[in-house]
Amino acid sequence: MRSVEAQLLHRPPGLAPGEIVRRLAAMQAQDVPSAFLAFRARSATLTPADVEAAWQAREIVRTWGPRGTLHFVHADDLPWIHALTRPATNILRRLAEEGVTGDDLLPLITRALAGQGPLTKADLEDRLKGRAQGQGIVHLVALAAHHGLAVLGPLRAGKPTYVHAADWLGAPVAPEPDRERALKELATRYRRAHHPATPEDLAAWSGLPLGESRTAWRLSGHPTPPPEEPPVVRLAPAFDEYVMGWRSRDPILAAEHARKVFPGGGILRPVVLVDGVIRGVWGRKGAQVTVQPFGELPDLADETADVRRFLEA
């Protein structure tokens, strides 16, 4: 069975947002409200304001990370994460599909971002003067991020913002020059947060070729598995690392319930975890929480009350 302790779902006391992100290696954050709820699942005391403060303080950074997916990453870990992200060829292909072409794309987007602070997509569309619209703008920022020149800033009125890395972090993100060192750090962090796992799981999580994942696995040695804790009942958000961090979900999700969690269209529903197994899904309207069990569940009153407190904070 997967270790809820490795994933911090037993809620060890005293962890700040930055330490939670470091302990998970990276925290999936394509949906910011879900990412904030992932902090709640791992801490009984953190509030949304605490997470926002860590983001504003540049301790945690939202950027393209493993698999080219948006993650929260600890600022100190950006060099080795950046060294192992996907190549720019996929970004250039997506730009071409959006009709954004030219040999000046990188200077185009960096000029638009530089010295401006966080900008929304609408702000950037005005500054780009017709060179890109819609997702083309996002892929342009991703191109800059690939070169260490852009990250995402905090939300503004619920919308993502984009910012030049030097403006936000004080300098561009420089990749770790020693790839072997980066691979070792990747596998060490991944194995501590995803126990038990295999090199195939690491490849699926990181987006690296299996051969490099096996090299990273070998370099990481034999991390100590976490101690077992009492059983845990937790409401985990959509896209939680516990659900997304391995190649297969078969050990934690019965096949007959898979469509209830993954109904299609890229949707992933928040899940009820009981002793590490998905035993239901849940949703919210405002701070009101509703649970759809797959069968009999233990008492969730304390857990649902905690979610409501977090959402109302």
mmCIF file of C-alpha atoms in Angstrom:
data_model
loop_
_atom_site.group_PDB
_atom_site.id
_atom_site.type_symbol
_atom_site.label_atom_id
_atom_site.label_comp_id
_atom_site.label_asym_id
_atom_site.label_seq_id
_atom_site.Cartn_x
_atom_site.Cartn_y
_atom_site.Cartn_z
ATOM 1 C CA MET A 1 0.000 0.000 0.000
ATOM 2 C CA ARG A 2 1.170 3.553 -0.696
ATOM 3 C CA SER A 3 2.486 5.428 2.286
ATOM 4 C CA VAL A 4 0.242 8.248 3.438
ATOM 5 C CA GLU A 5 3.076 9.158 5.825
ATOM 6 C CA ALA A 6 5.523 9.723 2.961
ATOM 7 C CA GLN A 7 2.909 12.039 1.463
ATOM 8 C CA LEU A 8 2.490 13.862 4.813
ATOM 9 C CA LEU A 9 -1.214 13.008 4.900
ATOM 10 C CA HIS A 10 -0.849 12.064 8.573
ATOM 11 C CA ARG A 11 -0.304 15.816 9.117
ATOM 12 C CA PRO A 12 2.982 16.034 11.049
ATOM 13 C CA PRO A 13 2.847 19.208 13.171
ATOM 14 C CA GLY A 14 4.755 22.385 12.498
ATOM 15 C CA LEU A 15 5.300 22.184 8.733
ATOM 16 C CA ALA A 16 5.281 25.509 6.882
ATOM 17 C CA PRO A 17 4.125 25.654 3.231
ATOM 18 C CA GLY A 18 7.686 25.729 1.915
ATOM 19 C CA GLU A 19 8.674 22.628 3.853
ATOM 20 C CA ILE A 20 5.603 20.736 2.635
ATOM 21 C CA VAL A 21 6.533 21.538 -0.972
ATOM 22 C CA ARG A 22 10.156 20.508 -0.374
ATOM 23 C CA ARG A 23 9.103 17.239 1.264
ATOM 24 C CA LEU A 24 6.843 16.372 -1.709
ATOM 25 C CA ALA A 25 9.610 17.302 -4.222
ATOM 26 C CA ALA A 26 7.000 19.398 -6.074
ATOM 27 C CA MET A 27 3.264 19.939 -5.607
ATOM 28 C CA GLN A 28 0.950 19.804 -8.600
ATOM 29 C CA ALA A 29 -0.658 23.234 -9.053
ATOM 30 C CA GLN A 30 -2.406 23.551 -12.401
ATOM 31 C CA ASP A 31 -5.535 24.304 -10.363
ATOM 32 C CA VAL A 32 -4.624 26.732 -7.581
ATOM 33 C CA PRO A 33 -7.671 26.188 -5.302
ATOM 34 C CA SER A 34 -7.001 22.436 -5.391
ATOM 35 C CA ALA A 35 -3.323 23.030 -4.641
ATOM 36 C CA PHE A 36 -4.243 25.117 -1.595
ATOM 37 C CA LEU A 37 -6.488 22.276 -0.389
ATOM 38 C CA ALA A 38 -3.522 19.913 -0.789
ATOM 39 C CA PHE A 39 -1.719 21.984 1.860
ATOM 40 C CA ARG A 40 -4.784 21.646 4.119
ATOM 41 C CA ALA A 41 -4.743 17.882 3.711
ATOM 42 C CA ARG A 42 -1.191 17.889 5.072
ATOM 43 C CA SER A 43 -1.501 20.417 7.885
ATOM 44 C CA ALA A 44 -4.051 20.929 10.631
ATOM 45 C CA THR A 45 -2.979 24.527 11.231
ATOM 46 C CA LEU A 46 -2.120 26.193 7.901
ATOM 47 C CA THR A 47 -4.588 28.670 6.397
ATOM 48 C CA PRO A 48 -4.943 29.885 2.800
ATOM 49 C CA ALA A 49 -3.304 33.126 3.954
ATOM 50 C CA ASP A 50 -0.235 31.181 5.085
ATOM 51 C CA VAL A 51 0.120 29.569 1.660
ATOM 52 C CA GLU A 52 -0.467 32.885 -0.093
ATOM 53 C CA ALA A 53 2.171 34.531 2.097
ATOM 54 C CA ALA A 54 4.753 31.875 1.171
ATOM 55 C CA TRP A 55 3.926 32.447 -2.499
ATOM 56 C CA GLN A 56 4.149 36.241 -2.209
ATOM 57 C CA ALA A 57 7.439 35.890 -0.313
ATOM 58 C CA ARG A 58 8.846 33.847 -3.247
ATOM 59 C CA GLU A 59 9.516 30.877 -0.946
ATOM 60 C CA ILE A 60 7.328 28.710 -3.157
ATOM 61 C CA VAL A 61 7.115 29.364 -6.889
ATOM 62 C CA ARG A 62 4.467 28.268 -9.382
ATOM 63 C CA THR A 63 6.099 27.153 -12.610
ATOM 64 C CA TRP A 64 6.272 24.407 -15.204
ATOM 65 C CA GLY A 65 7.796 21.405 -13.463
ATOM 66 C CA PRO A 66 7.650 17.605 -13.816
ATOM 67 C CA ARG A 67 5.993 16.461 -17.072
ATOM 68 C CA GLY A 68 5.735 20.096 -18.115
ATOM 69 C CA THR A 69 2.782 20.475 -15.718
ATOM 70 C CA LEU A 70 2.337 23.472 -13.447
ATOM 71 C CA HIS A 71 3.641 22.787 -9.941
ATOM 72 C CA PHE A 72 4.568 24.631 -6.799
ATOM 73 C CA VAL A 73 8.332 24.271 -6.321
ATOM 74 C CA HIS A 74 10.470 25.515 -3.444
ATOM 75 C CA ALA A 75 12.616 28.406 -4.673
ATOM 76 C CA ASP A 76 15.787 26.627 -3.518
ATOM 77 C CA ASP A 77 14.899 23.618 -5.682
ATOM 78 C CA LEU A 78 14.315 25.494 -8.924
ATOM 79 C CA PRO A 79 17.816 24.807 -10.365
ATOM 80 C CA TRP A 80 17.589 21.015 -10.315
ATOM 81 C CA ILE A 81 13.888 20.937 -11.211
ATOM 82 C CA HIS A 82 14.564 23.304 -14.109
ATOM 83 C CA ALA A 83 17.447 21.136 -15.345
ATOM 84 C CA LEU A 84 15.091 18.174 -15.738
ATOM 85 C CA THR A 85 11.984 19.721 -17.320
ATOM 86 C CA ARG A 86 10.803 18.914 -20.822
ATOM 87 C CA PRO A 87 12.653 20.160 -23.941
ATOM 88 C CA ALA A 88 11.449 23.249 -25.785
ATOM 89 C CA THR A 89 10.469 21.313 -28.915
ATOM 90 C CA ASN A 90 6.993 20.550 -27.564
ATOM 91 C CA ILE A 91 6.471 24.222 -26.655
ATOM 92 C CA LEU A 92 7.525 25.324 -30.140
ATOM 93 C CA ARG A 93 5.120 22.816 -31.680
ATOM 94 C CA ARG A 94 2.253 24.142 -29.561
ATOM 95 C CA LEU A 95 3.159 27.715 -30.528
ATOM 96 C CA ALA A 96 3.073 26.784 -34.206
ATOM 97 C CA GLU A 97 -0.343 25.174 -33.708
ATOM 98 C CA GLU A 98 -1.540 28.476 -32.218
ATOM 99 C CA GLY A 99 -0.135 30.399 -35.212
ATOM 100 C CA VAL A 100 2.628 32.035 -33.179
ATOM 101 C CA THR A 101 5.772 31.875 -35.303
ATOM 102 C CA GLY A 102 8.964 33.798 -35.940
ATOM 103 C CA ASP A 103 12.621 33.744 -34.996
ATOM 104 C CA ASP A 104 12.141 36.411 -32.330
ATOM 105 C CA LEU A 105 9.711 34.643 -29.998
ATOM 106 C CA LEU A 106 11.950 34.502 -26.930
ATOM 107 C CA PRO A 107 12.971 38.198 -27.030
ATOM 108 C CA LEU A 108 9.357 39.071 -27.869
ATOM 109 C CA ILE A 109 7.954 37.582 -24.664
ATOM 110 C CA THR A 110 10.842 38.596 -22.417
ATOM 111 C CA ARG A 111 10.502 42.221 -23.552
ATOM 112 C CA ALA A 112 6.784 42.064 -22.821
ATOM 113 C CA LEU A 113 7.409 40.741 -19.302
ATOM 114 C CA ALA A 114 10.564 42.572 -18.223
ATOM 115 C CA GLY A 115 10.121 45.216 -15.558
ATOM 116 C CA GLN A 116 6.318 44.960 -15.525
ATOM 117 C CA GLY A 117 5.634 42.799 -12.479
ATOM 118 C CA PRO A 118 2.991 40.056 -12.711
ATOM 119 C CA LEU A 119 0.784 40.438 -15.796
ATOM 120 C CA THR A 120 -2.435 38.653 -16.711
ATOM 121 C CA LYS A 121 -2.949 37.068 -20.109
ATOM 122 C CA ALA A 122 -5.042 40.096 -21.113
ATOM 123 C CA ASP A 123 -2.215 42.428 -20.067
ATOM 124 C CA LEU A 124 0.245 40.453 -22.163
ATOM 125 C CA GLU A 125 -2.064 40.387 -25.172
ATOM 126 C CA ASP A 126 -2.052 44.193 -25.150
ATOM 127 C CA ARG A 127 1.733 44.321 -24.851
ATOM 128 C CA LEU A 128 2.268 41.734 -27.598
ATOM 129 C CA LYS A 129 0.235 43.849 -30.041
ATOM 130 C CA GLY A 130 -1.395 41.026 -31.950
ATOM 131 C CA ARG A 131 1.528 38.589 -32.125
ATOM 132 C CA ALA A 132 -0.287 36.083 -29.890
ATOM 133 C CA GLN A 133 -3.686 35.501 -28.323
ATOM 134 C CA GLY A 134 -5.243 32.965 -25.974
ATOM 135 C CA GLN A 135 -3.176 29.858 -25.340
ATOM 136 C CA GLY A 136 -0.511 31.175 -27.662
ATOM 137 C CA ILE A 137 0.363 33.680 -24.940
ATOM 138 C CA VAL A 138 0.632 30.927 -22.320
ATOM 139 C CA HIS A 139 2.925 28.891 -24.584
ATOM 140 C CA LEU A 140 5.086 31.978 -25.159
ATOM 141 C CA VAL A 141 5.489 32.344 -21.394
ATOM 142 C CA ALA A 142 6.282 28.621 -21.184
ATOM 143 C CA LEU A 143 9.037 29.186 -23.751
ATOM 144 C CA ALA A 144 10.494 31.928 -21.565
ATOM 145 C CA ALA A 145 10.170 29.665 -18.525
ATOM 146 C CA HIS A 146 12.063 26.926 -20.359
ATOM 147 C CA HIS A 147 14.953 29.375 -20.634
ATOM 148 C CA GLY A 148 14.674 30.327 -16.959
ATOM 149 C CA LEU A 149 13.182 33.728 -17.767
ATOM 150 C CA ALA A 150 9.578 33.462 -16.513
ATOM 151 C CA VAL A 151 7.460 32.002 -13.725
ATOM 152 C CA LEU A 152 3.845 32.439 -12.688
ATOM 153 C CA GLY A 153 2.911 35.072 -10.148
ATOM 154 C CA PRO A 154 0.025 34.934 -7.660
ATOM 155 C CA LEU A 155 -3.539 35.031 -8.940
ATOM 156 C CA ARG A 156 -5.150 38.385 -9.617
ATOM 157 C CA ALA A 157 -8.930 38.336 -9.231
ATOM 158 C CA GLY A 158 -8.765 34.583 -9.722
ATOM 159 C CA LYS A 159 -6.742 34.799 -12.948
ATOM 160 C CA PRO A 160 -3.152 33.565 -13.390
ATOM 161 C CA THR A 161 -0.360 36.069 -13.783
ATOM 162 C CA TYR A 162 3.029 35.768 -15.444
ATOM 163 C CA VAL A 163 6.233 37.523 -14.446
ATOM 164 C CA HIS A 164 9.836 37.794 -15.570
ATOM 165 C CA ALA A 165 11.922 35.526 -13.346
ATOM 166 C CA ALA A 166 14.523 38.231 -12.709
ATOM 167 C CA ASP A 167 11.812 40.632 -11.536
ATOM 168 C CA TRP A 168 10.187 38.058 -9.248
ATOM 169 C CA LEU A 169 13.187 36.073 -8.000
ATOM 170 C CA GLY A 170 16.030 38.548 -8.408
ATOM 171 C CA ALA A 171 17.694 36.603 -11.223
ATOM 172 C CA PRO A 172 16.807 34.180 -14.007
ATOM 173 C CA VAL A 173 16.500 30.535 -13.024
ATOM 174 C CA ALA A 174 19.832 28.861 -13.780
ATOM 175 C CA PRO A 175 19.632 25.083 -14.278
ATOM 176 C CA GLU A 176 21.864 22.832 -12.194
ATOM 177 C CA PRO A 177 24.870 22.271 -14.512
ATOM 178 C CA ASP A 178 25.645 18.778 -13.177
ATOM 179 C CA ARG A 179 22.853 16.625 -14.610
ATOM 180 C CA GLU A 180 23.894 13.625 -12.553
ATOM 181 C CA ARG A 181 23.549 15.678 -9.375
ATOM 182 C CA ALA A 182 20.108 16.860 -10.501
ATOM 183 C CA LEU A 183 19.020 13.289 -11.262
ATOM 184 C CA LYS A 184 20.197 12.096 -7.854
ATOM 185 C CA GLU A 185 18.284 14.886 -6.100
ATOM 186 C CA LEU A 186 15.168 14.163 -8.138
ATOM 187 C CA ALA A 187 15.111 10.460 -7.302
ATOM 188 C CA THR A 188 16.024 10.985 -3.647
ATOM 189 C CA ARG A 189 13.190 13.460 -3.143
ATOM 190 C CA TYR A 190 10.727 11.426 -5.166
ATOM 191 C CA ARG A 191 11.438 8.184 -3.291
ATOM 192 C CA ARG A 192 11.080 9.847 0.112
ATOM 193 C CA ALA A 193 7.677 11.241 -0.854
ATOM 194 C CA HIS A 194 6.381 8.283 -2.893
ATOM 195 C CA HIS A 195 6.937 5.072 -0.972
ATOM 196 C CA PRO A 196 6.818 2.405 -2.239
ATOM 197 C CA ALA A 197 7.677 3.200 -5.856
ATOM 198 C CA THR A 198 9.718 1.987 -8.836
ATOM 199 C CA PRO A 199 11.849 3.637 -11.537
ATOM 200 C CA GLU A 200 8.820 3.286 -13.816
ATOM 201 C CA ASP A 201 6.788 5.377 -11.368
ATOM 202 C CA LEU A 202 9.533 8.003 -11.307
ATOM 203 C CA ALA A 203 9.556 8.129 -15.117
ATOM 204 C CA ALA A 204 5.777 8.591 -15.217
ATOM 205 C CA TRP A 205 5.890 11.334 -12.562
ATOM 206 C CA SER A 206 8.904 13.229 -13.878
ATOM 207 C CA GLY A 207 8.425 12.845 -17.626
ATOM 208 C CA LEU A 208 12.015 11.631 -17.992
ATOM 209 C CA PRO A 209 12.877 8.673 -20.237
ATOM 210 C CA LEU A 210 12.900 5.382 -18.371
ATOM 211 C CA GLY A 211 16.647 4.989 -18.871
ATOM 212 C CA GLU A 212 17.371 8.273 -17.113
ATOM 213 C CA SER A 213 14.894 7.417 -14.383
ATOM 214 C CA ARG A 214 16.742 4.170 -13.752
ATOM 215 C CA THR A 215 20.018 6.088 -13.602
ATOM 216 C CA ALA A 216 18.502 8.538 -11.128
ATOM 217 C CA TRP A 217 17.143 5.636 -9.084
ATOM 218 C CA ARG A 218 20.588 4.059 -8.872
ATOM 219 C CA LEU A 219 22.206 7.354 -7.868
ATOM 220 C CA SER A 220 19.699 7.930 -5.063
ATOM 221 C CA GLY A 221 20.810 4.909 -3.039
ATOM 222 C CA HIS A 222 18.345 3.494 -0.518
ATOM 223 C CA PRO A 223 16.238 6.181 1.199
ATOM 224 C CA THR A 224 14.807 5.174 4.555
ATOM 225 C CA PRO A 225 11.065 4.402 4.318
ATOM 226 C CA PRO A 226 8.803 6.467 6.582
ATOM 227 C CA PRO A 227 7.519 4.946 9.830
ATOM 228 C CA GLU A 228 3.955 3.691 9.852
ATOM 229 C CA GLU A 229 1.377 5.917 11.516
ATOM 230 C CA PRO A 230 -2.209 5.242 12.669
ATOM 231 C CA PRO A 231 -4.879 4.957 9.940
ATOM 232 C CA VAL A 232 -5.751 8.224 8.183
ATOM 233 C CA VAL A 233 -9.064 9.514 6.809
ATOM 234 C CA ARG A 234 -8.563 12.494 4.545
ATOM 235 C CA LEU A 235 -10.465 14.534 1.949
ATOM 236 C CA ALA A 236 -7.839 15.054 -0.749
ATOM 237 C CA PRO A 237 -8.340 17.605 -3.536
ATOM 238 C CA ALA A 238 -8.409 17.064 -7.279
ATOM 239 C CA PHE A 239 -4.942 16.496 -8.757
ATOM 240 C CA ASP A 240 -3.505 15.612 -5.367
ATOM 241 C CA GLU A 241 0.011 14.199 -5.466
ATOM 242 C CA TYR A 242 -1.153 11.037 -3.693
ATOM 243 C CA VAL A 243 -3.353 10.254 -6.696
ATOM 244 C CA MET A 244 -1.116 11.634 -9.467
ATOM 245 C CA GLY A 245 2.366 10.702 -8.240
ATOM 246 C CA TRP A 246 2.651 7.084 -9.482
ATOM 247 C CA ARG A 247 2.325 5.385 -12.864
ATOM 248 C CA SER A 248 -0.717 3.320 -11.835
ATOM 249 C CA ARG A 249 -3.641 4.047 -9.528
ATOM 250 C CA ASP A 250 -4.677 0.398 -9.327
ATOM 251 C CA PRO A 251 -3.314 -0.106 -5.773
ATOM 252 C CA ILE A 252 -5.551 2.651 -4.391
ATOM 253 C CA LEU A 253 -8.576 2.757 -6.719
ATOM 254 C CA ALA A 254 -10.822 -0.205 -7.522
ATOM 255 C CA ALA A 255 -11.458 -0.517 -11.265
ATOM 256 C CA GLU A 256 -15.245 -0.345 -10.843
ATOM 257 C CA HIS A 257 -14.935 3.121 -9.304
ATOM 258 C CA ALA A 258 -12.342 4.589 -11.692
ATOM 259 C CA ARG A 259 -14.878 6.461 -13.840
ATOM 260 C CA LYS A 260 -16.324 8.136 -10.764
ATOM 261 C CA VAL A 261 -12.911 9.678 -10.073
ATOM 262 C CA PHE A 262 -11.865 10.200 -13.709
ATOM 263 C CA PRO A 263 -15.106 10.846 -15.630
ATOM 264 C CA GLY A 264 -13.255 12.045 -18.746
ATOM 265 C CA GLY A 265 -12.473 15.352 -20.375
ATOM 266 C CA GLY A 266 -9.443 15.913 -18.167
ATOM 267 C CA ILE A 267 -11.625 16.050 -15.046
ATOM 268 C CA LEU A 268 -10.318 14.557 -11.810
ATOM 269 C CA ARG A 269 -12.651 14.662 -8.826
ATOM 270 C CA PRO A 270 -11.504 15.233 -5.236
ATOM 271 C CA VAL A 271 -11.312 11.932 -3.373
ATOM 272 C CA VAL A 272 -12.017 10.453 0.039
ATOM 273 C CA LEU A 273 -8.980 8.527 1.295
ATOM 274 C CA VAL A 274 -9.479 5.877 3.966
ATOM 275 C CA ASP A 275 -6.299 4.114 5.054
ATOM 276 C CA GLY A 276 -4.702 5.091 1.755
ATOM 277 C CA VAL A 277 -7.505 3.785 -0.491
ATOM 278 C CA ILE A 278 -9.960 5.926 -2.482
ATOM 279 C CA ARG A 279 -13.359 5.159 -0.988
ATOM 280 C CA GLY A 280 -15.436 8.009 -2.424
ATOM 281 C CA VAL A 281 -15.424 11.399 -4.099
ATOM 282 C CA TRP A 282 -16.407 14.770 -2.740
ATOM 283 C CA GLY A 283 -17.199 18.250 -3.901
ATOM 284 C CA ARG A 284 -17.917 21.673 -2.536
ATOM 285 C CA LYS A 285 -20.116 24.647 -3.227
ATOM 286 C CA GLY A 286 -18.593 27.545 -1.408
ATOM 287 C CA ALA A 287 -17.653 26.023 1.941
ATOM 288 C CA GLN A 288 -20.400 23.374 1.798
ATOM 289 C CA VAL A 289 -18.901 19.891 1.422
ATOM 290 C CA THR A 290 -20.789 16.925 -0.061
ATOM 291 C CA VAL A 291 -19.474 13.345 -0.163
ATOM 292 C CA GLN A 292 -20.413 10.549 -2.565
ATOM 293 C CA PRO A 293 -19.198 7.297 -0.961
ATOM 294 C CA PHE A 294 -18.441 4.110 -2.879
ATOM 295 C CA GLY A 295 -19.630 2.106 0.140
ATOM 296 C CA GLU A 296 -19.656 2.395 3.898
ATOM 297 C CA LEU A 297 -17.359 5.141 5.227
ATOM 298 C CA PRO A 298 -16.074 6.003 8.687
ATOM 299 C CA ASP A 299 -17.300 9.189 10.349
ATOM 300 C CA LEU A 300 -16.106 12.181 8.265
ATOM 301 C CA ALA A 301 -17.553 14.926 10.478
ATOM 302 C CA ASP A 302 -14.207 16.188 11.773
ATOM 303 C CA GLU A 303 -12.586 16.096 8.339
ATOM 304 C CA THR A 304 -15.433 17.883 6.543
ATOM 305 C CA ALA A 305 -15.561 20.493 9.319
ATOM 306 C CA ASP A 306 -11.847 21.084 8.886
ATOM 307 C CA VAL A 307 -12.287 21.600 5.130
ATOM 308 C CA ARG A 308 -15.056 24.132 5.812
ATOM 309 C CA ARG A 309 -12.873 26.016 8.293
ATOM 310 C CA PHE A 310 -10.061 26.172 5.768
ATOM 311 C CA LEU A 311 -12.351 27.411 2.975
ATOM 312 C CA GLU A 312 -13.893 30.047 5.254
ATOM 313 C CA ALA A 313 -10.569 31.287 6.663
#
